[in-house]
Coordinates of C-alpha atoms and ligand atoms in Angstrom, one line a residue:
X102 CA -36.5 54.5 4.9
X103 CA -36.2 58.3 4.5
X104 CA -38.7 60.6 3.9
X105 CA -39.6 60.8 0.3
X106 CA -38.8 64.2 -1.0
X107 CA -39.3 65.7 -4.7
X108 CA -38.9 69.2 -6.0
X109 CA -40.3 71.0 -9.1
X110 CA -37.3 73.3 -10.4
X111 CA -39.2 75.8 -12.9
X112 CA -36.5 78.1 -14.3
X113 CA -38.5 81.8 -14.6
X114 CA -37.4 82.2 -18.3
X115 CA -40.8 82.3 -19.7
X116 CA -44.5 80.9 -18.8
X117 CA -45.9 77.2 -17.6
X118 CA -46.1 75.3 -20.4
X119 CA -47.9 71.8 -20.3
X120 CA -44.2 70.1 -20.4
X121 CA -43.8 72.3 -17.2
X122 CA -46.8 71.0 -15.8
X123 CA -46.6 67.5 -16.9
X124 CA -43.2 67.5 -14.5
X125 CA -44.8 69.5 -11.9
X126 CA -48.2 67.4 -11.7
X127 CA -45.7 64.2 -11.7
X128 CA -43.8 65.4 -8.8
X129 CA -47.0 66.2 -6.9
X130 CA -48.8 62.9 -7.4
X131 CA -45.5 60.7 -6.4
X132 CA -45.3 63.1 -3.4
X133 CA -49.0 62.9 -2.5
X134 CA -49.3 58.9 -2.9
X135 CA -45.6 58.4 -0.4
X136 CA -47.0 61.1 1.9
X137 CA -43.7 63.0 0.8
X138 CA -43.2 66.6 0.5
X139 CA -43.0 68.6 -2.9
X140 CA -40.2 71.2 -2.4
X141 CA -40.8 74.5 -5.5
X142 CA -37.8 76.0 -6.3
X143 CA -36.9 78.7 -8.6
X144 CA -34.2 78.4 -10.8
X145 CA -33.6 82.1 -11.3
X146 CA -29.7 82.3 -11.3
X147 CA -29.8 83.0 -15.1
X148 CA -30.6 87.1 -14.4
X149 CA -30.5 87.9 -18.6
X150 CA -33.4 85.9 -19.3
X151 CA -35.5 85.4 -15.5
X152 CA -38.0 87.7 -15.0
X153 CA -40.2 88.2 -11.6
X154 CA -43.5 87.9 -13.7
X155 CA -42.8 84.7 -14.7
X156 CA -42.0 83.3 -11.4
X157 CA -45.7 84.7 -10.2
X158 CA -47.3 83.6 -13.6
X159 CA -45.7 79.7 -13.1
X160 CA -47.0 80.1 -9.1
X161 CA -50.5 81.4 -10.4
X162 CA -50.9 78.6 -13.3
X163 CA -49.9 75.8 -10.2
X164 CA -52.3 77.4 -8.0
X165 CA -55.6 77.1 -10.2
X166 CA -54.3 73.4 -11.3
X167 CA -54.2 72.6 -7.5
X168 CA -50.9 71.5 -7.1
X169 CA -49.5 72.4 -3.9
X170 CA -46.1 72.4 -2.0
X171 CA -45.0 72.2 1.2
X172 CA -41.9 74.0 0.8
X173 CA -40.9 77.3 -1.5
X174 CA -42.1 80.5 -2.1
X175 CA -45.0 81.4 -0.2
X176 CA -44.3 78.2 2.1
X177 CA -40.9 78.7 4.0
X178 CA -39.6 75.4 5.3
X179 CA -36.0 74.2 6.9
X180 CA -34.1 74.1 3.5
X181 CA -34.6 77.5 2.0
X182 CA -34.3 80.0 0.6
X183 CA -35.9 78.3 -2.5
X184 CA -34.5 80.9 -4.7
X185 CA -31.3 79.7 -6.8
X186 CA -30.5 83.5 -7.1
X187 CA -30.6 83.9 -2.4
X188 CA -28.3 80.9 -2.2
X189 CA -24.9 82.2 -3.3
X190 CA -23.4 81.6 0.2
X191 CA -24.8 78.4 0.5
X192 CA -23.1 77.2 -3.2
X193 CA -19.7 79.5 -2.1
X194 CA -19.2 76.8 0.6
X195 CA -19.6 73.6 -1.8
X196 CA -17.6 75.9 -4.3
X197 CA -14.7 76.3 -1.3
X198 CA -14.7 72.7 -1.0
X199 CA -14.5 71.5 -4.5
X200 CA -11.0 73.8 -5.1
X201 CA -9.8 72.8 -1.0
X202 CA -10.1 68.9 -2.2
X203 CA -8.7 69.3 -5.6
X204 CA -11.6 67.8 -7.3
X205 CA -12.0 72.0 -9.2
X206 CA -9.5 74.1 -10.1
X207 CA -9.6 77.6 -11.7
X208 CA -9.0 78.1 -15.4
X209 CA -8.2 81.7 -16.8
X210 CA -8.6 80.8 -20.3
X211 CA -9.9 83.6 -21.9
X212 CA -12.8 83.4 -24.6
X213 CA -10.1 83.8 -27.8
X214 CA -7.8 81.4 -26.6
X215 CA -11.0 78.6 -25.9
X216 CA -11.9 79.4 -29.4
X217 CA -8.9 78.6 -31.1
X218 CA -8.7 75.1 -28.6
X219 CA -12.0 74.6 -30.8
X220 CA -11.2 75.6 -34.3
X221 CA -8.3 73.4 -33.9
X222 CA -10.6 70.3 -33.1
X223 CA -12.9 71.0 -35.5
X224 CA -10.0 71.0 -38.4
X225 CA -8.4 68.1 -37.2
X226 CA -12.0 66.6 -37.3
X227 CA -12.4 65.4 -33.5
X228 CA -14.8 66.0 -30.4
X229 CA -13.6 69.6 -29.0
X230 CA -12.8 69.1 -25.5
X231 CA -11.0 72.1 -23.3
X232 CA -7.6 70.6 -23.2
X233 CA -7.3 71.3 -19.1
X234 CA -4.5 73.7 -19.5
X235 CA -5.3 75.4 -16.5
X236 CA -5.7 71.7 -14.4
X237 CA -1.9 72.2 -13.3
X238 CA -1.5 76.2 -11.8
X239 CA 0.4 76.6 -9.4
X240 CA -0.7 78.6 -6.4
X241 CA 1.8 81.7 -7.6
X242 CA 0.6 81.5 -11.0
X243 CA -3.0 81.7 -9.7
X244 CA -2.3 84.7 -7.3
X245 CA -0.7 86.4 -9.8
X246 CA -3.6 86.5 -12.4
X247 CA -5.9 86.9 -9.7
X248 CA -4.0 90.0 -9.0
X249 CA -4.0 91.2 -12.6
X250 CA -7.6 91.6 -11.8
X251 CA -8.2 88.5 -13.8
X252 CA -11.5 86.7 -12.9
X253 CA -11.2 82.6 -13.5
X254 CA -14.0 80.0 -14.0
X255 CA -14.0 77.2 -12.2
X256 CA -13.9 73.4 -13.6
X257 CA -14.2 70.3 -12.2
X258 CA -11.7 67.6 -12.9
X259 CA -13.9 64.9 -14.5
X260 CA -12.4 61.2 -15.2
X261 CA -10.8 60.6 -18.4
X262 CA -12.2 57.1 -18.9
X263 CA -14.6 54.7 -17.5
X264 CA -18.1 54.8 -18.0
X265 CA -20.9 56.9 -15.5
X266 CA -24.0 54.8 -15.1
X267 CA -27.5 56.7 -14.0
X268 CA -29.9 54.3 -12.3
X269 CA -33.1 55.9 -13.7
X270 CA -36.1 54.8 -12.1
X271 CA -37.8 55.0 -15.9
X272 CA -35.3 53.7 -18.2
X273 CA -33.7 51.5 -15.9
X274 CA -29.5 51.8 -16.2
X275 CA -28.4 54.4 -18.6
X276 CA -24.4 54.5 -19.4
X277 CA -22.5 57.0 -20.6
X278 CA -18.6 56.9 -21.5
X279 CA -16.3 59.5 -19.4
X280 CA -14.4 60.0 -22.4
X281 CA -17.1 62.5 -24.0
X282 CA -17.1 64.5 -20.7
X283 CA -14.9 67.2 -20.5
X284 CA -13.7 69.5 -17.3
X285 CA -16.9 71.7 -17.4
X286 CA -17.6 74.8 -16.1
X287 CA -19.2 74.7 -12.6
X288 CA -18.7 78.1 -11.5
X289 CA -18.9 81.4 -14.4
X290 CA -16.0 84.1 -14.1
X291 CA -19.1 86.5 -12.2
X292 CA -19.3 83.7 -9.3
X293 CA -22.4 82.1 -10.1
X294 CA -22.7 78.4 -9.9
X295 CA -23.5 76.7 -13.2
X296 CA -26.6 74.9 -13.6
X297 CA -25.4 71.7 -12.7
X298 CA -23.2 72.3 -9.9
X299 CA -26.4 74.5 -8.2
X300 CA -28.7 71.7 -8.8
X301 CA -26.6 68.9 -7.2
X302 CA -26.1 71.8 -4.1
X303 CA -29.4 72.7 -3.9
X304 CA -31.2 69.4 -4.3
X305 CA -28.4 67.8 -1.4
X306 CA -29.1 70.1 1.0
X307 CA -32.7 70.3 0.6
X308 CA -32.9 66.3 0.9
X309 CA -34.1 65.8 -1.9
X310 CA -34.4 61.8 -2.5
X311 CA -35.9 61.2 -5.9
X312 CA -35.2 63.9 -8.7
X313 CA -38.7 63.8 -11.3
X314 CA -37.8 65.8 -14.1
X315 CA -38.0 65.9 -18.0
X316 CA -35.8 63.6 -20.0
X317 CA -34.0 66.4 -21.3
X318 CA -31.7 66.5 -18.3
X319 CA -31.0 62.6 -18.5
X320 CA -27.8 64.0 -20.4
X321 CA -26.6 66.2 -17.5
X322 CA -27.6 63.5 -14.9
X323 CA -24.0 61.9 -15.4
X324 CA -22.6 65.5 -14.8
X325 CA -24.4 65.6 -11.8
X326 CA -23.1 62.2 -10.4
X327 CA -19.6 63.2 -10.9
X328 CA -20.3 66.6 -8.8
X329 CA -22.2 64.3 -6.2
X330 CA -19.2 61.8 -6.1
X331 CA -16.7 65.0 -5.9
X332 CA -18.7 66.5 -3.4
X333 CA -19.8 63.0 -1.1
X334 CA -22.7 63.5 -1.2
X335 CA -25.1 60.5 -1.2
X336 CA -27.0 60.5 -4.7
X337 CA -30.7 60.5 -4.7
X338 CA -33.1 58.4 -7.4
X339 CA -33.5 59.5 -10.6
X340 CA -36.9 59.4 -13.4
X341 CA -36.7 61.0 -16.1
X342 CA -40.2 61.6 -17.8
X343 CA -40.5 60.9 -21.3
X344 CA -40.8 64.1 -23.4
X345 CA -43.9 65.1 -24.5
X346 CA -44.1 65.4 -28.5
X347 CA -46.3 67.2 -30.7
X348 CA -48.9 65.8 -33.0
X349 CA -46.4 65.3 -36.0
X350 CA -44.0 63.7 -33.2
X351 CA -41.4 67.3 -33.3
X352 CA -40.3 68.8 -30.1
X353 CA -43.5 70.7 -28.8
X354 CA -43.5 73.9 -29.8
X355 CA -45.0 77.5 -29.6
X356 CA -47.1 77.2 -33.0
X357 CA -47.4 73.3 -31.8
X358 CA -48.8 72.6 -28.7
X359 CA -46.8 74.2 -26.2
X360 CA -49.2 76.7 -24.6
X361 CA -48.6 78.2 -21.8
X362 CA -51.1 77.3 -19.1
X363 CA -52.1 80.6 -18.8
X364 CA -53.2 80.4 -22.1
X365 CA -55.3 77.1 -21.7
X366 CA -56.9 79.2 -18.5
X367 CA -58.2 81.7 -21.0
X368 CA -59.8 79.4 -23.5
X369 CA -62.2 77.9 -21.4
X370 CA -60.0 74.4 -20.3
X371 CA -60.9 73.2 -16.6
X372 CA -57.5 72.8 -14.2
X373 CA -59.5 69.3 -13.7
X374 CA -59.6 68.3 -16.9
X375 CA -56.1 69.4 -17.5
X376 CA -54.8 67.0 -14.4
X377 CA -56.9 64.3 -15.7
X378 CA -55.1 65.1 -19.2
X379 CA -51.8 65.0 -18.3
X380 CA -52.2 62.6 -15.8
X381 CA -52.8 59.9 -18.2
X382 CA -49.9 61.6 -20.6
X383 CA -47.0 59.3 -20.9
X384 CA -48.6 56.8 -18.0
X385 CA -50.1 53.7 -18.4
X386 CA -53.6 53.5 -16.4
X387 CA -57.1 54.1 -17.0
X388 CA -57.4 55.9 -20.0
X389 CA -60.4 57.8 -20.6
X390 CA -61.7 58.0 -17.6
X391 CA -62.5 60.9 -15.3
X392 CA -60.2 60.7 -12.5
X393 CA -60.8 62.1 -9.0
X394 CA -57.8 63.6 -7.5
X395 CA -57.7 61.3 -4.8
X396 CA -58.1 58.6 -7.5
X397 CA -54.7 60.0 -9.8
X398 CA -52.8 59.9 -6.4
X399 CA -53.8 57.0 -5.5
X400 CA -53.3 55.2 -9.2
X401 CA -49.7 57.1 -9.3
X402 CA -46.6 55.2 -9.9
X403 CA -43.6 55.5 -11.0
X404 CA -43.3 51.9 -12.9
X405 CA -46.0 53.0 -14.8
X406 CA -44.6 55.8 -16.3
X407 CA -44.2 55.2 -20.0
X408 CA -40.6 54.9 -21.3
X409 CA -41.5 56.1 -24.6
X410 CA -42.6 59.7 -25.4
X411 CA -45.9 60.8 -25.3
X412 CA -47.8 62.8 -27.9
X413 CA -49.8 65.7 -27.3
X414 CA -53.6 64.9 -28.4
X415 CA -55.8 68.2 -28.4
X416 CA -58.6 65.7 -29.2
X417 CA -58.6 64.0 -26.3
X418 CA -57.5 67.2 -24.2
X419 CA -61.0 68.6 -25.5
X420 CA -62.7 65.2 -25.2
X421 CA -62.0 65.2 -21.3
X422 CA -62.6 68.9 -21.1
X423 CA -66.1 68.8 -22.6
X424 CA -66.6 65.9 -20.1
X425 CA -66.0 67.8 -17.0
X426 CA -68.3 71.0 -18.2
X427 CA -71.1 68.8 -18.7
X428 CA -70.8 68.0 -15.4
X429 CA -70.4 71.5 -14.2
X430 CA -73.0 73.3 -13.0
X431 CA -74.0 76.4 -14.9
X432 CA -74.1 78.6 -11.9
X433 CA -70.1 77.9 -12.0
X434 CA -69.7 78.3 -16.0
X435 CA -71.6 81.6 -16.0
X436 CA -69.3 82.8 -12.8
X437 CA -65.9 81.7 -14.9
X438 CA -67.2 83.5 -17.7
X439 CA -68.5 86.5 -15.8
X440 CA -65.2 88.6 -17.0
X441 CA -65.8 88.3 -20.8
X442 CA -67.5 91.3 -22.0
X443 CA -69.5 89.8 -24.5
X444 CA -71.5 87.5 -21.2
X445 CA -71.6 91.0 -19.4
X446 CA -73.4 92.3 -23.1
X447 CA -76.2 89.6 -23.0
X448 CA -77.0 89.4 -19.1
X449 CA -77.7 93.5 -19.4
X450 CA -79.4 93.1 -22.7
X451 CA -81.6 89.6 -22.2
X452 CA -81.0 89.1 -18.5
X453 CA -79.4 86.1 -15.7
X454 CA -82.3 84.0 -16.9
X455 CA -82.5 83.8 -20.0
X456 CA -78.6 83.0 -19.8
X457 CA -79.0 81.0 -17.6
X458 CA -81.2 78.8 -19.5
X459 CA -79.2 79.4 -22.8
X460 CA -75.7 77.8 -21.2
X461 CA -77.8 75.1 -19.6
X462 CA -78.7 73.7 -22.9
X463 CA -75.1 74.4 -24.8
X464 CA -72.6 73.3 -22.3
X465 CA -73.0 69.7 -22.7
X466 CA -71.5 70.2 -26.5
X467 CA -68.8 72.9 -25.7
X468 CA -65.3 71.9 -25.8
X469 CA -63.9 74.8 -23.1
X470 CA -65.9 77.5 -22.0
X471 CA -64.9 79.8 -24.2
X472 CA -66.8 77.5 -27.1
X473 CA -70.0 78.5 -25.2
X474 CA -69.9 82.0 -26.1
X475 CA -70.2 81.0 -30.0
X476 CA -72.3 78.4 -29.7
X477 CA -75.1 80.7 -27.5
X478 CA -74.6 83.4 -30.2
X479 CA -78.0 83.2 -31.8
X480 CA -79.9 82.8 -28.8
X481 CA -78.9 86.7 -28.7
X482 CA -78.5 87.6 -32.2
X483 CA -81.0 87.4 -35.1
X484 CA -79.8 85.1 -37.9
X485 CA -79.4 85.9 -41.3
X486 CA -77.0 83.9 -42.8
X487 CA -76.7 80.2 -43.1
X488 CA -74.2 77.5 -43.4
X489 CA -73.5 76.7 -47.0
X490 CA -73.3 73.4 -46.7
X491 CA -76.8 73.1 -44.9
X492 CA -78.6 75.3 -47.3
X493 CA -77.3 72.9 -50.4
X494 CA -78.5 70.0 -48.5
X495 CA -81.8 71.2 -46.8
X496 CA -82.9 74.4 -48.0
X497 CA -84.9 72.8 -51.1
X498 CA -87.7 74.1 -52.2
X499 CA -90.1 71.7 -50.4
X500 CA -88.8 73.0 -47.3
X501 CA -90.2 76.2 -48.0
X502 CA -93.7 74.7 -47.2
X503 CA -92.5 73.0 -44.6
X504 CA -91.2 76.1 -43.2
X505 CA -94.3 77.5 -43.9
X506 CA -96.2 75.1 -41.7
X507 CA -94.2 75.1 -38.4
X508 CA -94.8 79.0 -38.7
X509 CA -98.5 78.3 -38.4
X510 CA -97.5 75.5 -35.8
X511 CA -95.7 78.3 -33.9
X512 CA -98.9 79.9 -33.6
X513 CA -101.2 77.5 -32.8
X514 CA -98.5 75.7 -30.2
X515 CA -100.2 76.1 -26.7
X516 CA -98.1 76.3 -24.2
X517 CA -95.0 77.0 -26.1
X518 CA -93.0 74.3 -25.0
X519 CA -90.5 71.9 -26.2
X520 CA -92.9 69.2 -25.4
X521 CA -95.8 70.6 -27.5
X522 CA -93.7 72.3 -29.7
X523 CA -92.0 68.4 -30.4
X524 CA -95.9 66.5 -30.6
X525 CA -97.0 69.2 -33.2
X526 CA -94.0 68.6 -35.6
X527 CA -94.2 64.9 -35.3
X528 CA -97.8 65.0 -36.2
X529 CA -96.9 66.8 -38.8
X530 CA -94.1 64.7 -40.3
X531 CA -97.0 61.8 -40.1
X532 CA -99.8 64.2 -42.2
X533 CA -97.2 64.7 -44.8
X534 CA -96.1 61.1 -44.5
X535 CA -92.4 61.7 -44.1
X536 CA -89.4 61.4 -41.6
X537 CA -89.8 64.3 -38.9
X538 CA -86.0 64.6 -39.7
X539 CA -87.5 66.6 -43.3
X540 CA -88.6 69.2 -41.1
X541 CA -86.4 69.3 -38.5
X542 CA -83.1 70.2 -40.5
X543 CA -84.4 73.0 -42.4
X544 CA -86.0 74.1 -39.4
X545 CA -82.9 74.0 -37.0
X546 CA -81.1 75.8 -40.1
X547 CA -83.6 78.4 -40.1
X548 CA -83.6 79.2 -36.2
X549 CA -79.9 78.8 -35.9
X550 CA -78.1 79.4 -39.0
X551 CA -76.2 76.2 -38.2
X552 CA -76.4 72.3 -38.3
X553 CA -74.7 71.0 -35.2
X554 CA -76.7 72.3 -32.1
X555 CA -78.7 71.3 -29.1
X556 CA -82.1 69.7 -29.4
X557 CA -84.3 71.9 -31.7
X558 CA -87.7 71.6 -29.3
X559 CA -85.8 73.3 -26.8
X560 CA -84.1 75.4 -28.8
X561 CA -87.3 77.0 -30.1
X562 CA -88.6 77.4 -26.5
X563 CA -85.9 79.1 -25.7
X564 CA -86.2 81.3 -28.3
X565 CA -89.9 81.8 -28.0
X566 CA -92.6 82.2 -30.6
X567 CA -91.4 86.1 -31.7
X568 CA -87.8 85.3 -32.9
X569 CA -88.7 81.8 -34.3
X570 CA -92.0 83.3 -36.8
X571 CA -89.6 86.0 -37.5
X572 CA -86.9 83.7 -38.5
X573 CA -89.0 81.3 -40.3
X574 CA -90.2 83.4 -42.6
X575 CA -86.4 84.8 -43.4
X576 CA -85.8 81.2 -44.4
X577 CA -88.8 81.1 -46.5
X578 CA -88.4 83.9 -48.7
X579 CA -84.1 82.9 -48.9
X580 CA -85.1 79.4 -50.3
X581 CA -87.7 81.7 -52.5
X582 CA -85.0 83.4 -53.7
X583 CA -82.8 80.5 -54.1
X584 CA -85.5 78.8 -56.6
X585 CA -85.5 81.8 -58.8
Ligands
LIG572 N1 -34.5 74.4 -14.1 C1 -34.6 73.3 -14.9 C2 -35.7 73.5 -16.0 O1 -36.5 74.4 -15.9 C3 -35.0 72.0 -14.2 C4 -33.8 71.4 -13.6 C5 -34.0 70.1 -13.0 O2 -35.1 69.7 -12.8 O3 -33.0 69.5 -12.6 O4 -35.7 72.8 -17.0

């Protein structure tokens, strides 16, 4: 058998997205697991709309999720250049052929007289397709608009009936009827292959032998075959991944999911947790579970590739993501936050320690990274305000007392340490003949402000016997003023 070989084919027309890497991550694993090679190429032939930062912004965003190719920018190889917009002589070739074999021909129909081919259609109510006027030039009447300085597309003569099927390696046999297709473009007036005709070029002579992409393209694949048939070329295997939808089940987009990896980078999201993620996205396997990379390789197939699309769950995205920082160690959180001014602010003001300490107790509740910095906030910052809803439901006015007495408590606490801190409230709870949970609400509210947070013992700790008198007695005289 031949050697297994799959491209990613990012056009640089705007940033990674988690479609992009969904197709990218594919590609790598089936490569990886069939000791294959991953070939990256840049489909940058569309010069209005590619732009060099997004070719090093998709090439950053792969780089911190780990995948890696053999072949492509940064990693020359036999087949290159892997640049759509460096391969012009390599498509003029294929183009030459096409027109030497008859299976193209040029067409000099200009934009007005295409249009009215189409209003036609559309008043007589049927499919507009270009009506191959141009299929029958003549050499002489060629040369002669060539030499009015006329400058022709080129179309490929597609059959007129019959049916194209695609073997997908997903779906299984997909058909499509020859009669919709018309004699598409394949080559604009300025030279330039069209997408199609550059994919089926570039992916032939690059060897590639399965084609992984989003099911998007499944409508060009027959396109393709036709250009692969025209050009005798052996076609390659095809899987086409299901697309990936957002929550209400619409096309992902930007106010729906569709953030740019860069983006998830920013917010605190682990490139692990995103493979893990996107991994199981669309693929049938062990869901929930933490996957080692060797693990998703090794698990990777393509029968298990869901024919159905898959919906993107920022849930479970956070779920896994909050999964793989508990299991980071802190040293490694504080160094990924190290850039974010407000981090810089509390390491000069409170110290590495005392951080230190701090992130130790949040991560294990933070969603990304980024979730840290809010949930450490009054560890730094004194509290004055408190969550509505907590102060309805614990700030009554027998919490005042209680209040009252873990102040003392705060005092007499010796060392002042969770541990003690914990024995002294319980014994407390047990004088006053109540749940310890009566003192620890309006306690944690006091401190923190909040409901939701780490364990209180350590949190006062942590804090020290200072900020927690001082903060008690803020609570006490609030609920005061509540009762009046
Ligand atoms: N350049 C295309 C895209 O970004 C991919 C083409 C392909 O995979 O065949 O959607």
């Amino acid at each position: 058998m031949s050697a297994i070989r799959v491209r990613f084919a990012p056009s640089p027309t705007g940033e990674l997205h988690i479609g992009g890497a969904h197709t990218a991550l594919f590609n790598w694993l089936f490569a990886r697991n069939n000791k294959g090679s991953l070939v990256l190429r840049l489909e940058d032939t569309d010069s209005n709309r590619s732009q060099e930062s997004f070719t090093t912004g998709i090439i950053d965003s792969l780089h911190w999720l780990g995948i890696d190719w053999d072949e492509g920018p940064e990693q020359e190889g036999l087949y290159g250049p892997y640049r759509q917009s460096e391969r012009l002589p390599v498509y003029q070739k294929f183009i030459n052929q096409l027109l030497a074999t008859g299976h193209a021909y040029y067409c000099f129909c200009s934009a007005e007289e295409l249009s009215r081919e189409k209003q036609a259609a559309q008043s007589e109510k049927r499919d507009y397709h270009y009506s191959g006027r141009c299929k029958s030039l003549t050499s002489e009447e060629i040369n002669s608009y060539m030499a009015q300085g006329l400058r022709p597309v080129v179309r490929i003569k597609s059959p007129e009936s019959g049916i194209t099927i695609v073997h997908d390696l997903i779906r299984g046999q997909v058909k499509f009827d020859n009669s919709l297709m018309d004699d598409f473009i394949i080559v604009k007036a300025d030279g330039w292959p069209t997408y199609n005709l550059a994919v089926v070029i570039d992916d032939h002579t690059m060897k590639i032998s399965h084609i992984i992409r989003a099911e998007e393209h499944l409508s060009n694949t027959p396109k393709q075959i036709i250009l692969y048939q025209a050009l005798g070329f052996d076609i390659p295997q095809f899987a086409h991944v299901s697309m990936i939808l957002a929550p209400d089940r619409k096309k992902l987009s930007k106010r729906h999911g569709a953030t740019p990896i860069r983006e998830l980078r920013e917010e605190g999201y682990l490139p692990e947790a995103l493979l893990t993620y996107l991994a199981q996205l669309g693929s049938a396997g062990n869901d929930d579970v933490l996957l080692t990379i060797e693990e998703m390789i090794a698990d990777f197939s393509l029968e298990s590739v869901s024919r159905s699309p898959a919906v993107y769950d920022i849930d479970k995205l956070n779920w896994i993501n909050n999964q793989y920082i508990s299991l980071l160690s802190t040293e490694r959180i504080i160094n990924d936050l190290s850039d974010d001014p407000q981090i810089k602010e509390w390491i000069s003001n409170n110290g590495q320690e005392y951080l230190f300490k701090v992130v130790a107790l949040v991560k294990s509740r933070a969603k990304t990274l980024q979730d840290i910095i809010p949930m450490a906030d009054y560890f730094f910052n004194d509290v004055f305000a408190y969550d509505a809803k907590g102060s309805e439901k614990y700030f009554k006015s027998a919490a005042a007392d209680f209040l009252y007495e873990v102040m003392l408590l705060c005092e007499s606490a010796q060392p002042f340490s969770a541990k003690e801190i914990e024995a002294q409230i319980r014994s407390l709870a047990e004088k006053y003949e109540i749940k310890a949970a009566l003192i620890i609400h309006p306690t944690r509210l006091a401190l923190t402000g909040r409901t939701a947070t780490p364990g209180l013992f350590e949190i006062m700790e942590l804090l020290g016997k200072e900020r927690c008198t001082v903060r008690l007695k803020r609570a006490i005289e609030f609920i005061k003023n509540l009762d009046i």
